[in-house]
Short mmCIF file of C-alpha atoms and ligand atoms in Angstrom, two decimals:
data_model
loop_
_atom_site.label_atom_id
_atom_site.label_comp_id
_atom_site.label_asym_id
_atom_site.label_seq_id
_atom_site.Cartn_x
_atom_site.Cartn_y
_atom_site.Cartn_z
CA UNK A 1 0.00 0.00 0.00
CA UNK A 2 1.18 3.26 -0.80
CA UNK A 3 2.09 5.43 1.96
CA UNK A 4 -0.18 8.43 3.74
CA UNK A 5 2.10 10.94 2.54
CA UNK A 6 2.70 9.85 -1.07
CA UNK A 7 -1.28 9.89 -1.69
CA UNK A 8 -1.75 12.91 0.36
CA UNK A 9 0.55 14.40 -2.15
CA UNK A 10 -1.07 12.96 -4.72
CA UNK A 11 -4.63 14.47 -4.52
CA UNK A 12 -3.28 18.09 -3.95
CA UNK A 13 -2.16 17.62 -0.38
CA UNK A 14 0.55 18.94 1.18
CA UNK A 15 2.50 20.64 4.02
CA UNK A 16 2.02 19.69 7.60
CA UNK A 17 -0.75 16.88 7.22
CA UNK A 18 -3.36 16.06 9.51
CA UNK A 19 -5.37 13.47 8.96
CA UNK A 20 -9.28 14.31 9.78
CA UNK A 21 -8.52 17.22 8.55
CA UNK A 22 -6.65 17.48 5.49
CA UNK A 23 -6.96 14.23 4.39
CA UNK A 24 -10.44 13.24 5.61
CA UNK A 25 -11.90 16.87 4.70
CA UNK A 26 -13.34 17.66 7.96
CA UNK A 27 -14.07 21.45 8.40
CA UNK A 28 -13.82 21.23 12.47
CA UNK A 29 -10.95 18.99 12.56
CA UNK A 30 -12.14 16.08 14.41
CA UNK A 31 -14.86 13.19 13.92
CA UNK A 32 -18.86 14.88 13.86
CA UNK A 33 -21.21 13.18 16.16
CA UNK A 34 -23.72 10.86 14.55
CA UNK A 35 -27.47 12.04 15.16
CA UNK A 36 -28.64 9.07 16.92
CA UNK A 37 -25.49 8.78 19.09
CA UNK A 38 -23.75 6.01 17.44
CA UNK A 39 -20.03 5.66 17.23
CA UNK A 40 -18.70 7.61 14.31
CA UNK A 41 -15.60 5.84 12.83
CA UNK A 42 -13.31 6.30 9.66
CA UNK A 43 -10.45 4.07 8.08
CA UNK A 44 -7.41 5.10 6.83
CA UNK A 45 -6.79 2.18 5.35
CA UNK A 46 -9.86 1.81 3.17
CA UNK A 47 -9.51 5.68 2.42
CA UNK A 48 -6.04 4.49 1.36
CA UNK A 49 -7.40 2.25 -1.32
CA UNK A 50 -9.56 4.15 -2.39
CA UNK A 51 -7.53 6.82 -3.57
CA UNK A 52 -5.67 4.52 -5.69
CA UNK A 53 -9.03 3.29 -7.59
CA UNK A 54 -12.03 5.99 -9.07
CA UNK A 55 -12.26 8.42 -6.73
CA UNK A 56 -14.16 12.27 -7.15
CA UNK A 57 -13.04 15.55 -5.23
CA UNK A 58 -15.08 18.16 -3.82
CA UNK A 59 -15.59 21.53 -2.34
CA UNK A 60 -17.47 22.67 0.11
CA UNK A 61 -18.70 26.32 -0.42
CA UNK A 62 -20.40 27.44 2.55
CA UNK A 63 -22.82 29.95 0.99
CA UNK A 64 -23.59 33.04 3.66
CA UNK A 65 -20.68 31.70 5.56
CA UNK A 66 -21.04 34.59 9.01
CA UNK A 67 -24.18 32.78 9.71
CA UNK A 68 -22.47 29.23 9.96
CA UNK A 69 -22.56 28.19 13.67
CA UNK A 70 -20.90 24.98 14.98
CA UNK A 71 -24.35 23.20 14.47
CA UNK A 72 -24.32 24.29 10.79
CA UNK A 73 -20.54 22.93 10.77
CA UNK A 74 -21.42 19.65 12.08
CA UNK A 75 -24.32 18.89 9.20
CA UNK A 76 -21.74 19.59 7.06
CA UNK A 77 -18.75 17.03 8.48
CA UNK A 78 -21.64 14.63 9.24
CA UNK A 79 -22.63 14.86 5.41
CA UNK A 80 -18.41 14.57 4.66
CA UNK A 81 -18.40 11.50 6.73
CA UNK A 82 -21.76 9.85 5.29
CA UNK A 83 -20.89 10.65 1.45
CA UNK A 84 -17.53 8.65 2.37
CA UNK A 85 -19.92 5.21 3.05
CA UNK A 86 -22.23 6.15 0.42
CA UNK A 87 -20.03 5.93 -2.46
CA UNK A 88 -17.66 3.16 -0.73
CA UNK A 89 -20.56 0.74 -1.51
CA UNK A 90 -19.67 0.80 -5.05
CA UNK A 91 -15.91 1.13 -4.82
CA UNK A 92 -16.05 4.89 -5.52
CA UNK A 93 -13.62 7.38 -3.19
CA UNK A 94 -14.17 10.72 -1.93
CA UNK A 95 -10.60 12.44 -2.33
CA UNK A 96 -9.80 16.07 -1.45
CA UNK A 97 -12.34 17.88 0.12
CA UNK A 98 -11.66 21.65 0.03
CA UNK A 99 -13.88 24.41 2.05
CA UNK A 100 -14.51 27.84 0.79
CA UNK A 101 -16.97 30.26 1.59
CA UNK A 102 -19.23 33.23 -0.01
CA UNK A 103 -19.69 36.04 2.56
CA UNK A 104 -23.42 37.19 3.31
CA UNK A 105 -22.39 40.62 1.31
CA UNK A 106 -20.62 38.78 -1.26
CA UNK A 107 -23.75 36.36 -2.06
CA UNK A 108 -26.51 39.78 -2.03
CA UNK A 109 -29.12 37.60 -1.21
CA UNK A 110 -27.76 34.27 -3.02
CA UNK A 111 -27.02 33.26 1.00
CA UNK A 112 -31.24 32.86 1.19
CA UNK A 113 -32.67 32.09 -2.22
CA UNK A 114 -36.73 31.75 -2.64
CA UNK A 115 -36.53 30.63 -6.23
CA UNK A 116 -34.84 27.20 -8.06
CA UNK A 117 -33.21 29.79 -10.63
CA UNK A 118 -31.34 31.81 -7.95
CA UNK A 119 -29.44 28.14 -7.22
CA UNK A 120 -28.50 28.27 -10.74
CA UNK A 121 -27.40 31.68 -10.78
CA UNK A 122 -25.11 30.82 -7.52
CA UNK A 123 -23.30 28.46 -9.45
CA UNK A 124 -22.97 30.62 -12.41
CA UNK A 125 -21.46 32.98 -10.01
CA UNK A 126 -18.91 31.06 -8.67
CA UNK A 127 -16.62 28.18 -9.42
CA UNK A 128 -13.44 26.60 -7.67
CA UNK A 129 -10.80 26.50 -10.61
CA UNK A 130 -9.46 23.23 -9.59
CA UNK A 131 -11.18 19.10 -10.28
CA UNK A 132 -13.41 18.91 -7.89
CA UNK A 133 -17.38 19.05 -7.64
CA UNK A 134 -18.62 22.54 -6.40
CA UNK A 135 -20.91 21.41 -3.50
CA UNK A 136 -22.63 24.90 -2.60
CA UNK A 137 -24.50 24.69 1.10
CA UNK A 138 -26.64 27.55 1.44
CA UNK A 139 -27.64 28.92 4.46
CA UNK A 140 -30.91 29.71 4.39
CA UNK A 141 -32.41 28.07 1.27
CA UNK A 142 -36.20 28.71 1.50
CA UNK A 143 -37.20 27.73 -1.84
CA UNK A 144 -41.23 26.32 -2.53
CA UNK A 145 -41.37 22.83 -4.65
CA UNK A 146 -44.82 21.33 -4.66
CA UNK A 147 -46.16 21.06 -1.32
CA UNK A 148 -43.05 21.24 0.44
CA UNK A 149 -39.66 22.95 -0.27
CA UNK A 150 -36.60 21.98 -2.27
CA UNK A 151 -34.40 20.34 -0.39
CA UNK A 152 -31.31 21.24 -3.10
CA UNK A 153 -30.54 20.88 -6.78
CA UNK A 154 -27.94 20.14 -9.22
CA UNK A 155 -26.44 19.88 -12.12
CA UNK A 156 -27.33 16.54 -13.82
CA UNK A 157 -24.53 14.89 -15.79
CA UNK A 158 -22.52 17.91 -14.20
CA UNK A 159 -19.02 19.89 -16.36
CA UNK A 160 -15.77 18.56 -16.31
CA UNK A 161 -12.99 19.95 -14.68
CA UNK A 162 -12.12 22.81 -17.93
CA UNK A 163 -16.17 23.27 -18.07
CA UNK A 164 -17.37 24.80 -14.82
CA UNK A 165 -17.40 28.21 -16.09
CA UNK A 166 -19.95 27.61 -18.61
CA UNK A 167 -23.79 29.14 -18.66
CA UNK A 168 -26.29 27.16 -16.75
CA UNK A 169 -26.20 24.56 -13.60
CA UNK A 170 -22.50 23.60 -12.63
CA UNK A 171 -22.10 22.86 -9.22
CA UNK A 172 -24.52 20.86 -6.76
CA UNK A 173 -26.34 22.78 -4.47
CA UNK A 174 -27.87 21.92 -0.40
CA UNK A 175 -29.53 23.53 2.02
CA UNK A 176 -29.12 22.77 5.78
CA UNK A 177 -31.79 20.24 6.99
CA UNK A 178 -30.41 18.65 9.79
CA UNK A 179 -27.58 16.29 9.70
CA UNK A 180 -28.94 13.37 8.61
CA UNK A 181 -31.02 15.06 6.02
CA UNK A 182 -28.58 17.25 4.54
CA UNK A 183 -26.04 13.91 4.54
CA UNK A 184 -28.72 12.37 2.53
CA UNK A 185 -29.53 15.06 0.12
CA UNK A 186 -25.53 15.96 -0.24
CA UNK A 187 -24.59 12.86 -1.36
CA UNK A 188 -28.19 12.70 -3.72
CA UNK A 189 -27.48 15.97 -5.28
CA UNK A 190 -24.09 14.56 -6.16
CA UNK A 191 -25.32 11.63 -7.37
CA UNK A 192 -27.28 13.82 -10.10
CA UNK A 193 -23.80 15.95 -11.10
CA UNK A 194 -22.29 12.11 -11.69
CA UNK A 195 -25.19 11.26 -13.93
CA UNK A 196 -27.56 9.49 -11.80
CA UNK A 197 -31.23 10.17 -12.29
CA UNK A 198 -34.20 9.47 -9.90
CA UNK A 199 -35.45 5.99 -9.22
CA UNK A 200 -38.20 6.99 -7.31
CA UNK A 201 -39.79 3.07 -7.58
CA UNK A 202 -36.92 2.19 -5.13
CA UNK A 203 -37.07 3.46 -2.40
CA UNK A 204 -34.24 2.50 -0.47
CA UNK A 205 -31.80 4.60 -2.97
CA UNK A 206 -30.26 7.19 -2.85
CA UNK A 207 -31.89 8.31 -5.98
CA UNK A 208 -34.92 8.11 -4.50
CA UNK A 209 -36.12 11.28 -4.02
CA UNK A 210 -36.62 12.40 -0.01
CA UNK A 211 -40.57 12.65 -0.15
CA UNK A 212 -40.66 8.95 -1.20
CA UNK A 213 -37.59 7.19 0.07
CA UNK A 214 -38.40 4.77 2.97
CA UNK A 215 -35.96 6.53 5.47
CA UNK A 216 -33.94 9.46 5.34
CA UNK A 217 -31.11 7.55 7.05
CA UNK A 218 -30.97 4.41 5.20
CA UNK A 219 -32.57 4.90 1.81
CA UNK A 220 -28.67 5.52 0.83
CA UNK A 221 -28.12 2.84 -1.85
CA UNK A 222 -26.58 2.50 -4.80
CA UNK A 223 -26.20 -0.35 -7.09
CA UNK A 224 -23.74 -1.53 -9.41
CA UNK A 225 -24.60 -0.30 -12.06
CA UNK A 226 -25.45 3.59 -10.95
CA UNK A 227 -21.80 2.81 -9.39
CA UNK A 228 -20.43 1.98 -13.11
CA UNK A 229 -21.91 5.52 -14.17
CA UNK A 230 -20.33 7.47 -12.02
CA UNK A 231 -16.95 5.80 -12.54
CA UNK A 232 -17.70 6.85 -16.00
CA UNK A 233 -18.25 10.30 -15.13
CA UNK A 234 -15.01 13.09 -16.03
CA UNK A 235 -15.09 14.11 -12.46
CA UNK A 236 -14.53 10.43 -11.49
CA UNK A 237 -10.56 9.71 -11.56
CA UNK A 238 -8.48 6.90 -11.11
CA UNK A 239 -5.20 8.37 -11.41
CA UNK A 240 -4.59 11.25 -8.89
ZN1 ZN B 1 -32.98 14.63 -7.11
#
C-alpha cells in the first residue's frame, strides 16, 4: 500500500498533514457526532485504497458563511463522513475535500434564495478553478417545490474539470436540513452531477427522491450499475 504521505501528495495535499482534517476533509478537525449517538468511525486504510481506484473531489462552499454556527458545521462534516460510506458501496472514493466560503455581502441575497433559478445563478457565479465538484451549502435556502420545499438541486450529468465556467447549472447545491437530512440530500445531489437520475420506484436509494424514500437515514443505496456511471463520469478519476 502506498504510503499516507505519497497519496496525500497525490490528490493536492501537502504541508504539515493532519489526517481528519486534510486528508479526511473535515471542516472542524475532528470526527462529527452521529445524530442518533452512534459511534462515528473512519479508516485510513480503506480511504487508502480508495484513492488509488475511481475516486471524485469536492468543495465545500459554505454559501452566507457569518451565519455558519458549529451546528451548521457539524451537518456539514456529518454529510463529509456519510458521502464517504455512500459511495464506498460501489468502490467509488471521496478524495480532497476543500472548504470555501461566499460572505453574506458577497452572495446579495444568493445566501437565502426563494426561487430554483437563484441556485442556478449561484453556481454561475462562482466556481473553484481546480477538479473537484462545487458542492454549494446555502444557508438559508427557502425555496417552494410542490407542497413542500426543495431540499437542493444540481447539475445533472454535471461539467468537467475545464467546463465549470460555462452558462447554466454547474455545481450541486444543499440547504441545511439537519444532519442526517442534509447527509442524505448531499450525497443525492451529487449523485445527479455524476449522472444518476431518480429511481423513485426504489425506495431505499439514494436516488430516491426524499418525499418517497423509505428513510432518510438508510434509503442511501446504490447499485452496481449507478456505481459503473459514475466511474464513467469526467469528475470520477483513477489516477490522482
Ligand atoms: Zn434529485
Amino acid at each position: 500500500m502506498a504510503s499516507v504521505r505519497t497519496l496525500a501528495t497525490c490528490i493536492g495535499i501537502g504541508g504539515n498533514l493532519s489526517v481528519l482534517g486534510d486528508l479526511f476533509g473535515f471542516f472542524r478537525g475532528v470526527l462529527p457526532p452521529d445524530p442518533t449517538g452512534a459511534e462515528v468511525k473512519v479508516s485510513l486504510r480503506r480511504q487508502l485504497g480508495l484513492l488509488q481506484g475511481e475516486h471524485f473531489h469536492v468543495n465545500v462552499i459554505a454559501v452566507g458563511v457569518n451565519n455558519f454556527v458549529d451546528a451548521d458545521d457539524i451537518e456539514v462534516d456529518y454529510s463529509i463522513f456519510k458521502m464517504r460510506n455512500i459511495y464506498n458501496q460501489v468502490g467509488v472514493g471521496v478524495g480532497r475535500i476543500q472548504h470555501h466560503a461566499i460572505s453574506v455581502a458577497q452572495a446579495d441575497g444568493l445566501d437565502a434564495p426563494t426561487n430554483r433559478d437563484q441556485l442556478e445563478e449561484l453556481t454561475e457565479n462562482w466556481s473553484v478553478n481546480n477538479n473537484g465538484i462545487d458542492l454549494f451549502v446555502v444557508h438559508d435556502m427557502n425555496i417552494p417545490s410542490g407542497t413542500g420545499i426543495l431540499l437542493g438541486r444540481s447539475a445533472v450529468d454535471g461539467p468537467c474539470p475545464d467546463d465549470k465556467d460555462d452558462k447554466g447549472m454547474s455545481g450541486s447545491t444543499t440547504g441545511l436540513w439537519g444532519s442526517e437530512q442534509t447527509a442524505r440530500t448531499t450525497s443525492h445531489e451529487l449523485g445527479h452531477y455524476l449522472t444518476l437520475q431518480h429511481r423513485n420506484n426504489q425506495q431505499n436509494n439514494l436516488l430516491c427522491q426524499s418525499g418517497q424514500a423509505n428513510s432518510t437515514r438508510n434509503s442511501i443505496q446504490l447499485t452496481n450499475g449507478q456505481g459503473n456511471d459514475v466511474k464513467g463520469h469526467c469528475m470520477s478519476r483513477d489516477n490522482c
